[in-house]
Coordinates of N, CA and C and ligand atoms in Angstrom, one line a residue:
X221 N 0.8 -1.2 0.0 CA 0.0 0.0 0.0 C 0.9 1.3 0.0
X222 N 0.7 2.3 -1.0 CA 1.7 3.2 -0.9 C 1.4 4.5 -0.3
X223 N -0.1 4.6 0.5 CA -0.3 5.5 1.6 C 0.8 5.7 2.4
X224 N 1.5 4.7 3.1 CA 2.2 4.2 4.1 C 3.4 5.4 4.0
X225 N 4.1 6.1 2.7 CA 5.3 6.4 1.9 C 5.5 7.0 3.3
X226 N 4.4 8.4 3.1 CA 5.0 9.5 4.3 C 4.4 9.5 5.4
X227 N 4.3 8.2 6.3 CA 3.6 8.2 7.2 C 4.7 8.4 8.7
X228 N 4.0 9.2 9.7 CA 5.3 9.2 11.1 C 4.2 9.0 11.9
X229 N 3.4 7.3 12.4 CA 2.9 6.7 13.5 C 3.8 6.2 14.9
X230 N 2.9 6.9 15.8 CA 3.2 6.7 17.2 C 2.3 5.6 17.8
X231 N 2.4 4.2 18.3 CA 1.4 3.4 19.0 C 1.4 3.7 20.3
X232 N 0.6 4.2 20.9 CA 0.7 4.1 22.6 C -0.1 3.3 22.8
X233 N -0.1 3.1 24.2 CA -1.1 1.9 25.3 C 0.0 1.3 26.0
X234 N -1.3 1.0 27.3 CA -0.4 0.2 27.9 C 0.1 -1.1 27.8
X235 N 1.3 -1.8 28.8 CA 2.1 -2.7 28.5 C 0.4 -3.9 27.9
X236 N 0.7 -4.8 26.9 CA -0.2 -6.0 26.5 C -1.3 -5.1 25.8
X237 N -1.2 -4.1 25.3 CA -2.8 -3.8 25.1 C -2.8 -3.9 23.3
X238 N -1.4 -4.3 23.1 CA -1.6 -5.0 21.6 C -1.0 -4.1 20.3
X239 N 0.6 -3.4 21.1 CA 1.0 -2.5 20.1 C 2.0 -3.4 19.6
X240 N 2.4 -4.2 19.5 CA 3.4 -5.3 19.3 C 3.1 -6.0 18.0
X241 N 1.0 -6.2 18.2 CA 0.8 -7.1 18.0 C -0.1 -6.6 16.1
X242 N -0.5 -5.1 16.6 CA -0.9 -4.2 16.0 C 0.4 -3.8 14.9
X243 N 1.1 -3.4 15.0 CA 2.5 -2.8 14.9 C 3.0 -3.6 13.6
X244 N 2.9 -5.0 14.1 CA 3.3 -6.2 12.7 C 2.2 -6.0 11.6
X245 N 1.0 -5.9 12.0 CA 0.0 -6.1 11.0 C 0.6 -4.5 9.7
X246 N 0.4 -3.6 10.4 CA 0.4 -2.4 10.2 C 1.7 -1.9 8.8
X247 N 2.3 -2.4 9.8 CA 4.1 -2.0 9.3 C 4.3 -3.0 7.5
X248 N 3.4 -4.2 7.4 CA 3.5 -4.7 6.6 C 2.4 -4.2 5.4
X249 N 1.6 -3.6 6.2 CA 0.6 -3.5 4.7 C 1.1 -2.0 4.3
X250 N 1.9 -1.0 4.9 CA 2.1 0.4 5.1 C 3.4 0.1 4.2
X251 N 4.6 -0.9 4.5 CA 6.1 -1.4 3.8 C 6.9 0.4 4.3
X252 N 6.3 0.6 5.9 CA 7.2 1.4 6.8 C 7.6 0.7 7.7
X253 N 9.2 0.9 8.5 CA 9.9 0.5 9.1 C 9.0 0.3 11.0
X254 N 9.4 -0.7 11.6 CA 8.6 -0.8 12.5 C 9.5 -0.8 13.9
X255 N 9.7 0.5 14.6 CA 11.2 0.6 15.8 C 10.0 0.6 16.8
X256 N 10.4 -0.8 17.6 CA 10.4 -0.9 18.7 C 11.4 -0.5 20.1
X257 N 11.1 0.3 20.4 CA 12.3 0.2 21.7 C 12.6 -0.9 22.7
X258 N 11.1 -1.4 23.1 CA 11.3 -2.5 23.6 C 12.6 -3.5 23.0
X259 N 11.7 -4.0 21.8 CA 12.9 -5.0 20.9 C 14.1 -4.2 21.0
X260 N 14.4 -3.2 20.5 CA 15.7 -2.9 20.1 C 16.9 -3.1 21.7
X261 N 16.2 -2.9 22.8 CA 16.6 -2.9 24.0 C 17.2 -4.3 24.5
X262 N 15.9 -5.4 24.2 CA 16.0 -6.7 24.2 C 16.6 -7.2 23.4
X263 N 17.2 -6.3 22.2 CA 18.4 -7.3 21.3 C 19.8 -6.4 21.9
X264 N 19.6 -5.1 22.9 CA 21.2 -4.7 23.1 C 21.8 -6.0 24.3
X265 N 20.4 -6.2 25.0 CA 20.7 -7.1 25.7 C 21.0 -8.5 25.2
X266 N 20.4 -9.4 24.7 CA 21.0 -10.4 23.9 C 22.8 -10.5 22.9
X267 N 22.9 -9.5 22.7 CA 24.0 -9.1 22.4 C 25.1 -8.9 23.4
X268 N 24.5 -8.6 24.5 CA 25.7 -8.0 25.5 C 26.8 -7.1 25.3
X269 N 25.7 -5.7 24.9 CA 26.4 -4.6 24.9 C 26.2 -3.6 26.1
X270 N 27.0 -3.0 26.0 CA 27.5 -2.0 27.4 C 25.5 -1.5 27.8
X271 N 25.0 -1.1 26.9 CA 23.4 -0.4 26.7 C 22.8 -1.6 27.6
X272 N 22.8 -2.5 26.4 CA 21.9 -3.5 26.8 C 22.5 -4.2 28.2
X273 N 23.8 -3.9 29.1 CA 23.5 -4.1 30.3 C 23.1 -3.3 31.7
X274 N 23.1 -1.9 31.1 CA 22.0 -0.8 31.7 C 20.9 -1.0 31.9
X275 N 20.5 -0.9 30.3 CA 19.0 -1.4 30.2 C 18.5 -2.6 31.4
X276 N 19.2 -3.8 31.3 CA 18.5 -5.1 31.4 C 17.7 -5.0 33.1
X277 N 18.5 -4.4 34.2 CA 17.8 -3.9 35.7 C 16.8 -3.2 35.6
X278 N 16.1 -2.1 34.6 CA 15.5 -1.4 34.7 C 14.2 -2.6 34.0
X279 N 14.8 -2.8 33.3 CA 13.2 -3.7 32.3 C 12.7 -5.0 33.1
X280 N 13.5 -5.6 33.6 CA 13.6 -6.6 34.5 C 12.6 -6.4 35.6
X281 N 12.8 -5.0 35.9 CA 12.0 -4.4 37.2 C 10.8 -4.0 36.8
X282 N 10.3 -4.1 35.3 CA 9.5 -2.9 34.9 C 9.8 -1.4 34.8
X283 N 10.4 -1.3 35.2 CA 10.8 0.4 35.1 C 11.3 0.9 33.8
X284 N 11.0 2.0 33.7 CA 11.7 2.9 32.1 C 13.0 3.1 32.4
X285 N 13.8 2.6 31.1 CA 15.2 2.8 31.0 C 15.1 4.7 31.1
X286 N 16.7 4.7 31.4 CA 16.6 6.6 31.0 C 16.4 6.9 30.2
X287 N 15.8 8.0 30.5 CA 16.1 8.8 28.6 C 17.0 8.6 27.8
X288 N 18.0 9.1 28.2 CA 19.4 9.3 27.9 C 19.5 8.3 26.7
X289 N 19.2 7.2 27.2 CA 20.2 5.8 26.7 C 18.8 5.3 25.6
X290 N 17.6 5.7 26.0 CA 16.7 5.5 25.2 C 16.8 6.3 24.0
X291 N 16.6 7.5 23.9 CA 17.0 9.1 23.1 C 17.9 8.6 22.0
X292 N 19.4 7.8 22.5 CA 20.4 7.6 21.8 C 20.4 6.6 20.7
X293 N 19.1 5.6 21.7 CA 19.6 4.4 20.1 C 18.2 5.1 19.5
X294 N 17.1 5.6 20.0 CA 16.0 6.3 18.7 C 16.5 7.3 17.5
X295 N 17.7 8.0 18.5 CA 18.1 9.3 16.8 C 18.8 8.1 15.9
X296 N 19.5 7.5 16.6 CA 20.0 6.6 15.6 C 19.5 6.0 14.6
X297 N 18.3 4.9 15.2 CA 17.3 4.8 14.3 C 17.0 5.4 13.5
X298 N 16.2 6.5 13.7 CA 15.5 7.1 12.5 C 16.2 7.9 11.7
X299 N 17.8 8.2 11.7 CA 18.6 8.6 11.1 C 18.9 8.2 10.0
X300 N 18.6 6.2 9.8 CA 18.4 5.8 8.8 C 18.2 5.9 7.7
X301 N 18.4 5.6 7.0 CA 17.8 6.1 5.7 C 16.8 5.1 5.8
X302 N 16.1 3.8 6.1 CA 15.1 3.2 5.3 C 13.8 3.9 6.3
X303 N 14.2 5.2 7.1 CA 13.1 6.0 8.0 C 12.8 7.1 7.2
X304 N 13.5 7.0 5.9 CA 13.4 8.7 5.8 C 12.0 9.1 5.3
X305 N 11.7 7.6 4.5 CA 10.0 7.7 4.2 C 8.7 7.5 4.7
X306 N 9.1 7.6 6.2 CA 8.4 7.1 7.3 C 8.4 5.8 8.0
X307 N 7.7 5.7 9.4 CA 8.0 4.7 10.3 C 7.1 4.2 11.3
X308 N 7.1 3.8 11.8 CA 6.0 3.5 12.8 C 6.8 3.1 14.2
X309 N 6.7 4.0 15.5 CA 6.9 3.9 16.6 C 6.1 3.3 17.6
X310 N 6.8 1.8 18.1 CA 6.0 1.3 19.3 C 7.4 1.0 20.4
X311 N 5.8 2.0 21.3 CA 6.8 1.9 22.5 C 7.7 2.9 22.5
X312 N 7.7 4.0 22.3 CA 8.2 5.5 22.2 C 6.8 6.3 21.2
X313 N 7.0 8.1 21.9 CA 7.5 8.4 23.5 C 7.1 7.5 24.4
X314 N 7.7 7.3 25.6 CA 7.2 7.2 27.0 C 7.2 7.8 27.7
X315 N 7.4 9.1 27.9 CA 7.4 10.2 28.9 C 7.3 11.5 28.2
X316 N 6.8 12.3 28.8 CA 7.0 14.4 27.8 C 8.2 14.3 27.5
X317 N 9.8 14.0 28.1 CA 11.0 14.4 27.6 C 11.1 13.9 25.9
X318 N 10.7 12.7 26.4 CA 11.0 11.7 24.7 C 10.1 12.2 24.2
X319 N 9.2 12.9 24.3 CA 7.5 13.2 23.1 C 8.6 14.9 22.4
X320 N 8.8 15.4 23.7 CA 9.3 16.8 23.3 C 10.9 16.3 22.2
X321 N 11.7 15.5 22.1 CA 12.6 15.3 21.9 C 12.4 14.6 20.3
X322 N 11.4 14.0 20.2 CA 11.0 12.9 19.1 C 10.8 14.2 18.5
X323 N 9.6 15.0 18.8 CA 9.5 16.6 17.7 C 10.9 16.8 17.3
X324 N 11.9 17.2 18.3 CA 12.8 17.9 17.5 C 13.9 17.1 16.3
X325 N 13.9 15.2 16.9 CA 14.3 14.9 15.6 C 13.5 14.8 14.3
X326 N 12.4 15.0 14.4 CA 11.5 15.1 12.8 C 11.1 16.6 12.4
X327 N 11.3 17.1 13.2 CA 11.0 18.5 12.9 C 11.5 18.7 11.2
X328 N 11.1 19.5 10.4 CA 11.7 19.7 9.1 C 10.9 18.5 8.2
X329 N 10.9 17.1 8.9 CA 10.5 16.3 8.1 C 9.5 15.7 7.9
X330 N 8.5 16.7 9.1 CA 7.5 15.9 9.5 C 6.2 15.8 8.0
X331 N 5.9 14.9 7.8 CA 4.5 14.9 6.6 C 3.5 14.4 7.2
X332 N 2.9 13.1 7.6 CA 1.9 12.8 8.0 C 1.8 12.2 9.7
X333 N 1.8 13.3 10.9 CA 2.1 12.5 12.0 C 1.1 12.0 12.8
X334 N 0.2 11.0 13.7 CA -0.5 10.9 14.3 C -0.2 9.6 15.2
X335 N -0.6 9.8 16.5 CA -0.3 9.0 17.5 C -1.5 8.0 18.0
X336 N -1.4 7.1 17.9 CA -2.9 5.9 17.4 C -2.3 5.5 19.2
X337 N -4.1 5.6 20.1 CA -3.5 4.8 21.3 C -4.8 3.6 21.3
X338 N -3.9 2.5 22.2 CA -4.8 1.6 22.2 C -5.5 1.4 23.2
X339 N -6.6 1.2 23.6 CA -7.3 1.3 25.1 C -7.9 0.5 25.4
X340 N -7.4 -0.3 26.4 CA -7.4 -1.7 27.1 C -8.1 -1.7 28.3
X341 N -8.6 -2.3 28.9 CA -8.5 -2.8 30.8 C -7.5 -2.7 31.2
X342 N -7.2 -2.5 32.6 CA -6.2 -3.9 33.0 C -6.4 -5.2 33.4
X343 N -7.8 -5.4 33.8 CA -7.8 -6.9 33.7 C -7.3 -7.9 32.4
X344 N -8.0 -6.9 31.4 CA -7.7 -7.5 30.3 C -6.6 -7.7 30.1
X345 N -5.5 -6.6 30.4 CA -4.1 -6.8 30.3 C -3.1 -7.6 30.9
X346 N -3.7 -7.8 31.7 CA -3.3 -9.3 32.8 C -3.4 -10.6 32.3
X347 N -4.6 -10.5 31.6 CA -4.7 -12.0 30.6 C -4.2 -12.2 29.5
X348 N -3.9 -10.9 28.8 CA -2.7 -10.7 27.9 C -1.7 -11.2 27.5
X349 N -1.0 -10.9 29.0 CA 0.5 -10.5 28.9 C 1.2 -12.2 29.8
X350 N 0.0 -12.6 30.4 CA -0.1 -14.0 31.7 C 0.3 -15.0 30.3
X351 N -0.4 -14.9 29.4 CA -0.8 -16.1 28.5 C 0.3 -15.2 27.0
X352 N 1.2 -14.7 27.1 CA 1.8 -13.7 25.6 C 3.5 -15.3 25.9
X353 N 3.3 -15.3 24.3 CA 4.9 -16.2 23.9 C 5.4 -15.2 23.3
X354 N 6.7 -15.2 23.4 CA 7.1 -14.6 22.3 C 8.3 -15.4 21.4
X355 N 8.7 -15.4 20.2 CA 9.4 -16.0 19.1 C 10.9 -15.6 19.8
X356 N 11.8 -16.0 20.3 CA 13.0 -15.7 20.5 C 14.0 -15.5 19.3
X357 N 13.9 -16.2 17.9 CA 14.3 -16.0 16.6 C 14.0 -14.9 15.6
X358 N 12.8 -14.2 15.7 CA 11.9 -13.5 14.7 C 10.9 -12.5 15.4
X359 N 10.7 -12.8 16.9 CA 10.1 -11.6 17.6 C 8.5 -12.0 17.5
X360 N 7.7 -12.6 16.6 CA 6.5 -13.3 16.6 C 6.1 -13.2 18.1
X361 N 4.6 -12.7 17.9 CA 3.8 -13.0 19.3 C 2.6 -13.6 19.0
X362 N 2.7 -14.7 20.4 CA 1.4 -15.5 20.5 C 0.7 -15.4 21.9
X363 N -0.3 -16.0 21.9 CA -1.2 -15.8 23.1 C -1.4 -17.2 23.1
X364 N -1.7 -18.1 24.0 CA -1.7 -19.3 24.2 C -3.0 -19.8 24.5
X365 N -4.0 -18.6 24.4 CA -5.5 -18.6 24.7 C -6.0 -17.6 23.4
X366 N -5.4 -16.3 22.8 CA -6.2 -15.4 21.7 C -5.6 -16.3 20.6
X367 N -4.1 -15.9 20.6 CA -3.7 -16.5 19.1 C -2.7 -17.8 19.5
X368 N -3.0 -18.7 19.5 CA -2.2 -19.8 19.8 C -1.4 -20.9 19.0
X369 N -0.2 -20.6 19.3 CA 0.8 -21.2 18.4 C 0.3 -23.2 17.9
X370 N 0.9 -23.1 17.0 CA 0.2 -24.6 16.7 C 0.8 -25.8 18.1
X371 N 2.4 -25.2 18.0 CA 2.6 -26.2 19.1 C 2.7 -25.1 20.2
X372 N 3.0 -25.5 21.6 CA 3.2 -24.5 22.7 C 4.7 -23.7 22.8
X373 N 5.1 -24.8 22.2 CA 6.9 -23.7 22.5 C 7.9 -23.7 21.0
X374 N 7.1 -24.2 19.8 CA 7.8 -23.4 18.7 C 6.9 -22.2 18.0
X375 N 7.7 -21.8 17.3 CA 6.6 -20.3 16.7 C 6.2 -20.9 14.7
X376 N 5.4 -21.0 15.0 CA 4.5 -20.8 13.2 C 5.3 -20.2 12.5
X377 N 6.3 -19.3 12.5 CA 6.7 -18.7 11.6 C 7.7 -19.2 11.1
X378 N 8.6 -19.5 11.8 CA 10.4 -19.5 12.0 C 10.5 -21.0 12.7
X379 N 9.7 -21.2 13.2 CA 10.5 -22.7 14.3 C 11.3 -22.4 15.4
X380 N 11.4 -21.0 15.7 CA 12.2 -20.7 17.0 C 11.4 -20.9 18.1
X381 N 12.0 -20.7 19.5 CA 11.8 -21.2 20.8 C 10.8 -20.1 21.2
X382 N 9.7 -20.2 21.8 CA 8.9 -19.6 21.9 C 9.3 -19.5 24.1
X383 N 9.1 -18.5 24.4 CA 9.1 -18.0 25.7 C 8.2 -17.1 26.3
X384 N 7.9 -17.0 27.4 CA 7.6 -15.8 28.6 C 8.5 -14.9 29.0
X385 N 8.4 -13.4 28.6 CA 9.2 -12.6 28.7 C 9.4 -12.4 30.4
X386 N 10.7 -12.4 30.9 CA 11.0 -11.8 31.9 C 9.8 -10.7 32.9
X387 N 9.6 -9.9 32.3 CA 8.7 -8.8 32.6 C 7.1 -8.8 32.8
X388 N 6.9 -10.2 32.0 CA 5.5 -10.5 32.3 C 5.0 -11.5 32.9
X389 N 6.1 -11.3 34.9 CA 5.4 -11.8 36.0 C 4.5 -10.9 36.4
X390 N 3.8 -11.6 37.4 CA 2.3 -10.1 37.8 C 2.9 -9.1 38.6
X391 N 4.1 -9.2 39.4 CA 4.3 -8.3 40.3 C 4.9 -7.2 39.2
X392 N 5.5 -7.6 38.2 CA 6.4 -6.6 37.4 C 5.5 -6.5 36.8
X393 N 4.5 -7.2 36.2 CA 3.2 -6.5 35.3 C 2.3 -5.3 35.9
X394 N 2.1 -5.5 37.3 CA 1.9 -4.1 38.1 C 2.3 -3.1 38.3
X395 N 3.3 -3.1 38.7 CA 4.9 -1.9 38.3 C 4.6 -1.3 37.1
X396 N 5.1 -1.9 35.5 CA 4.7 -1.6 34.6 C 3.6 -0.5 34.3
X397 N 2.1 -1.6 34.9 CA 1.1 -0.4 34.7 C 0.6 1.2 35.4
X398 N 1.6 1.1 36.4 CA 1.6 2.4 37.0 C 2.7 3.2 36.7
X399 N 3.2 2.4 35.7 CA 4.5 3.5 36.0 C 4.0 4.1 34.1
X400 N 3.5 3.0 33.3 CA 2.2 4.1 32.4 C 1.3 4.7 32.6
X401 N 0.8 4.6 33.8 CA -0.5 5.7 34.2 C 0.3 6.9 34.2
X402 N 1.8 6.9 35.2 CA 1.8 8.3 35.6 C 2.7 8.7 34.6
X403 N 3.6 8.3 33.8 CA 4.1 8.9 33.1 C 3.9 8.9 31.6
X404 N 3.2 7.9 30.6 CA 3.1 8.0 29.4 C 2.0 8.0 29.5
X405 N 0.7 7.9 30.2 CA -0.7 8.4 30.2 C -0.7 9.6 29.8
X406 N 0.0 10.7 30.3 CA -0.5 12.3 30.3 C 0.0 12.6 28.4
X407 N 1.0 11.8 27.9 CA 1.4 12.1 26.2 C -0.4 11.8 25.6
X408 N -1.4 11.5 26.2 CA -2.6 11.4 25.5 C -3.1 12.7 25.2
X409 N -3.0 13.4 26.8 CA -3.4 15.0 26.8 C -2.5 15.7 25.6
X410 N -0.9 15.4 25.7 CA -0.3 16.3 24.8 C -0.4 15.8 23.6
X411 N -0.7 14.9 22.8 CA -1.5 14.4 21.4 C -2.5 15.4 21.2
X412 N -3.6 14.9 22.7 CA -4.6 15.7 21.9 C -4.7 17.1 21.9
X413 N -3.9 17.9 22.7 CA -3.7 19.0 23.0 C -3.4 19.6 20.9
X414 N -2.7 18.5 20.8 CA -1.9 19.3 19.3 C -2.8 18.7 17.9
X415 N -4.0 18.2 18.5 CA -5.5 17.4 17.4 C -4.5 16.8 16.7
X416 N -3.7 15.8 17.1 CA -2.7 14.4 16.7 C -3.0 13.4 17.3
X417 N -4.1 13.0 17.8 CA -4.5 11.7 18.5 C -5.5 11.0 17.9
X418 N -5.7 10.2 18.0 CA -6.8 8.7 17.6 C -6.3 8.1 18.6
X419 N -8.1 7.6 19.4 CA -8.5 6.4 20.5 C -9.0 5.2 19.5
X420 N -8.6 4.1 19.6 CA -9.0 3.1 19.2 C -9.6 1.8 20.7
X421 N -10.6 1.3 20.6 CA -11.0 0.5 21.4 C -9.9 -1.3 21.0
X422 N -9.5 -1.7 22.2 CA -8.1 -2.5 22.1 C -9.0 -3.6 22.4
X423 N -10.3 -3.9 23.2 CA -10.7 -5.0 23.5 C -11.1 -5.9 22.8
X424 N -11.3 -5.1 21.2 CA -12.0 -6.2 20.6 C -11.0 -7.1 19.4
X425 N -11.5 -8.0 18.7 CA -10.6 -8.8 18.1 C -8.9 -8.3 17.2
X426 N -8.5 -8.9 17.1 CA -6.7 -8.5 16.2 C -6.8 -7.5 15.0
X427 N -8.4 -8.4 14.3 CA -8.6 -8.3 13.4 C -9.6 -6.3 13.0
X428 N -10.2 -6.6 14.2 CA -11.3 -5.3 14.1 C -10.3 -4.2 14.8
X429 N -9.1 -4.2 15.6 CA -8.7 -3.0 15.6 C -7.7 -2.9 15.0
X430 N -7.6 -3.5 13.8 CA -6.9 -3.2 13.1 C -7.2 -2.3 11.4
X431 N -8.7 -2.5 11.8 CA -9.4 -2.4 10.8 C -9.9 -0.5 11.5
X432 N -9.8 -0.7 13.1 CA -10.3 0.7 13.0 C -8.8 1.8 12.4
X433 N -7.9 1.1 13.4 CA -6.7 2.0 13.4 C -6.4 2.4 11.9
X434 N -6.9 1.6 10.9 CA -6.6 1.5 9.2 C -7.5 3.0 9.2
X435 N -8.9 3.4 9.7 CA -9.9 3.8 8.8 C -9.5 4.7 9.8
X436 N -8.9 5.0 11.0 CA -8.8 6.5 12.0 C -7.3 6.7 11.5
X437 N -6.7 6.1 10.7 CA -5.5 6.9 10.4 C -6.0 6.9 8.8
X438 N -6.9 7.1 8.6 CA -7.3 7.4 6.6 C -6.7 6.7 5.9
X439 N -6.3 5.5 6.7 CA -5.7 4.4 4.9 C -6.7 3.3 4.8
X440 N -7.0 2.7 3.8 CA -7.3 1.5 3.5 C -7.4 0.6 4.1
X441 N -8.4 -0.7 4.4 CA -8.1 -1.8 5.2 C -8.3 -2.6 4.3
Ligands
AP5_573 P1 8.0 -2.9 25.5 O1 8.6 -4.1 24.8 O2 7.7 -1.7 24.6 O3 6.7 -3.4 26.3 P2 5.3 -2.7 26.6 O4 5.1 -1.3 26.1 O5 5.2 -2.9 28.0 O6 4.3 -3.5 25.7 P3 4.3 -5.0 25.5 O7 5.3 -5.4 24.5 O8 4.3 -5.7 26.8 O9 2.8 -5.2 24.9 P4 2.2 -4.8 23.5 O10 1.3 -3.6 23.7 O11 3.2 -4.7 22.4 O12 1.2 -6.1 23.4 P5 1.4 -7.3 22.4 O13 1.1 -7.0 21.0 O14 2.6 -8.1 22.7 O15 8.9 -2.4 26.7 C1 9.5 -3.3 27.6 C2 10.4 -2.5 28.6 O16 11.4 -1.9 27.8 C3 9.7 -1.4 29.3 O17 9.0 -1.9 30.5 C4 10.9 -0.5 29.7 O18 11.7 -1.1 30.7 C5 11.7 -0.6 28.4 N1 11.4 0.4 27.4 C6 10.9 0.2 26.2 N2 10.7 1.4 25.5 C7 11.1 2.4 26.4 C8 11.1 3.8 26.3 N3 10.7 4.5 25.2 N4 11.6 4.5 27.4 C9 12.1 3.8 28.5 N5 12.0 2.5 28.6 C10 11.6 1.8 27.6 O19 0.1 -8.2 22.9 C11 0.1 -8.8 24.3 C12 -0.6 -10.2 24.2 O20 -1.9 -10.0 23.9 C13 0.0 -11.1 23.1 O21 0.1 -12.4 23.6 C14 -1.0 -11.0 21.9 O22 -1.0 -12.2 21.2 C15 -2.3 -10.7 22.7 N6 -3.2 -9.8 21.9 C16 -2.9 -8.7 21.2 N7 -3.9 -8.1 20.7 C17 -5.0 -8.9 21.1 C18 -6.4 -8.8 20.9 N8 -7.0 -7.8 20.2 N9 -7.2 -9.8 21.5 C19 -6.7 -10.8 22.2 N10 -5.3 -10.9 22.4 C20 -4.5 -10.0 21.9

C-alpha cells in the first residue's frame, strides 16, 4: 500500500494492550519501518552490549530505561535512511522528555504524524500478557489462549523457541502499569492537546482494531 510512503505513526497503550501485536500487522501492509524500543533494548541485551547491560535492571523491574540511553539508540534509528520515508513507533515516547525530543528529531521532516493509542482494561491486560509467547528468533507474538501457536513452545513462523518474557510476571506486570498511568498516560493530553491523536477500542478482536486503526488513520483496510 503506498499510503504508508510519508507516514510518522506513534502506537501508545499500555504494557499488553496489543501494540506489538498491531505494529506487525500495520508495518507490513504500510512497507514502513517498525522501531520498537522495547525489541531494540532486548536485542542490546542479547548481544551483550555495554546499553543492553544498563538497560536489562531497569526492564527486568519494569521500570523505564533513562532517557538518555533511550534518546540515543532512537536518533540513531530514525537517522536511517530506510526512516526517511516514514515509520511506525512502538513503545516511544514514554514520557514528555521523549515526546518533546522525538518533535525535534523530525521536525523539518514531518508529513503525516498521528499518535494511534490503544485502550485496554487492566484486567484485560493481565490476561494478555499471563498467556503472551514470544518467538525468540523472529520476535513473533502469541497468546496461548487469543492467538495460539500450533505447538506450545515453537513459533508458526520460523521454528524458533517460543518463551515468557521476563517482565510478564504479575508483580512486574503491576509496576509496569503504574509506571504508564503516571508517566506516558498524560502524552494522550499532549496528542490531543496538538489534534494528533486517535483512540482506538483495544478489546475487541486482532482483526477489528486493526481495521479501526486502518480507517482513524485514513488508509485502506
Ligand atoms: P516494550 O517491549 O515496549 O513493552 P510494553 O510497552 O510494556 O508493551 P508490550 O510489548 O508488553 O505489549 P504490547 O502492547 O506490544 O502487546 P502485544 O502486541 O505483545 O517495553 C518493555 C520494557 O522496555 C519497558 O518496560 C521498559 O523497561 C523498556 N522500554 C521500552 N521502551 C522504552 C522507552 N521508550 N523508554 C524507556 N524504557 C523503555 O500483545 C500482548 C498479548 O496479547 C500477546 O500475547 C498477543 O497475542 C495478545 N493480543 C494482542 N492483541 C489482542 C487482541 N486484540 N485480542 C486478544 N489478544 C490480543
Amino acid at each position: 500500500m503506498s499510503d504508508g510512503a510519508t507516514l510518522q505513526i506513534v502506537l501508545l497503550g499500555p504494557p499488553g494492550a496489543g501494540k506489538g501485536t498491531q505494529a506487525a500487522l500495520l508495518v507490513r501492509k504500510l512497507g514502513i519501518p517498525h522501531v520498537s524500543t522495547g525489541e531494540i533494548l532486548r536485542g542490546e541485551i542479547t548481544r551483550g552490549t555495554e546499553r543492553g547491560d544498563q538497560a536489562r535492571v531497569f526492564m527486568e523491574q519494569g521500570r523505564l530505561v533513562p532517557d538518555e540511553l533511550v534518546l540515543d539508540l532512537v536518533r540513531g534509528r530514525l537517522a536511517s535512511s530506510d526512516c526517511e520515508q516514514g515509520f511506525l513507533l512502538d513503545g516511544f515516547p514514554r514520557s514528555t522528555i521523549q515526546a518533546e525530543e522525538l518533535c525535534r528529531m523530525i521536525a523539518g521532516r514531518t508529513k503525516r504524524f498521528m499518535a494511534a493509542s490503544i485502550v485496554v482494561s487492566d484486567e484485560e491486560i493481565v490476561r494478555r500478557l499471563a498467556g503472551r509467547r514470544t518467538c525468540t528468533s523472529c520476535g513473533a507474538i502469541f497468546h496461548l489462549e487469543f492467538e495460539p501457536p500450533r505447538q506450545p513452545d515453537a513459533c508458526d513462523k520460523c521454528g524458533g523457541a517460543l518463551v515468557q518474557r521476563e517482565d510478564d510476571r504479575e508483580e512486574v506486570i503491576q509496576r509496569r502499569l503504574r509506571i504508564y498511568r503516571r508517566d506516558t498516560e498524560p502524552l494522550l493530553d499532549y496528542y490531543r492537546a496538538k489534534n494528533r491523536l486517535l483512540e482506538v477500542g483495544g478489546q475487541a478482536s486482532v482483526e477489528a482494531v486493526q481495521s479501526q486503526l486502518l480507517a482513524g488513520l485514513g488508509l485502506r483496510s
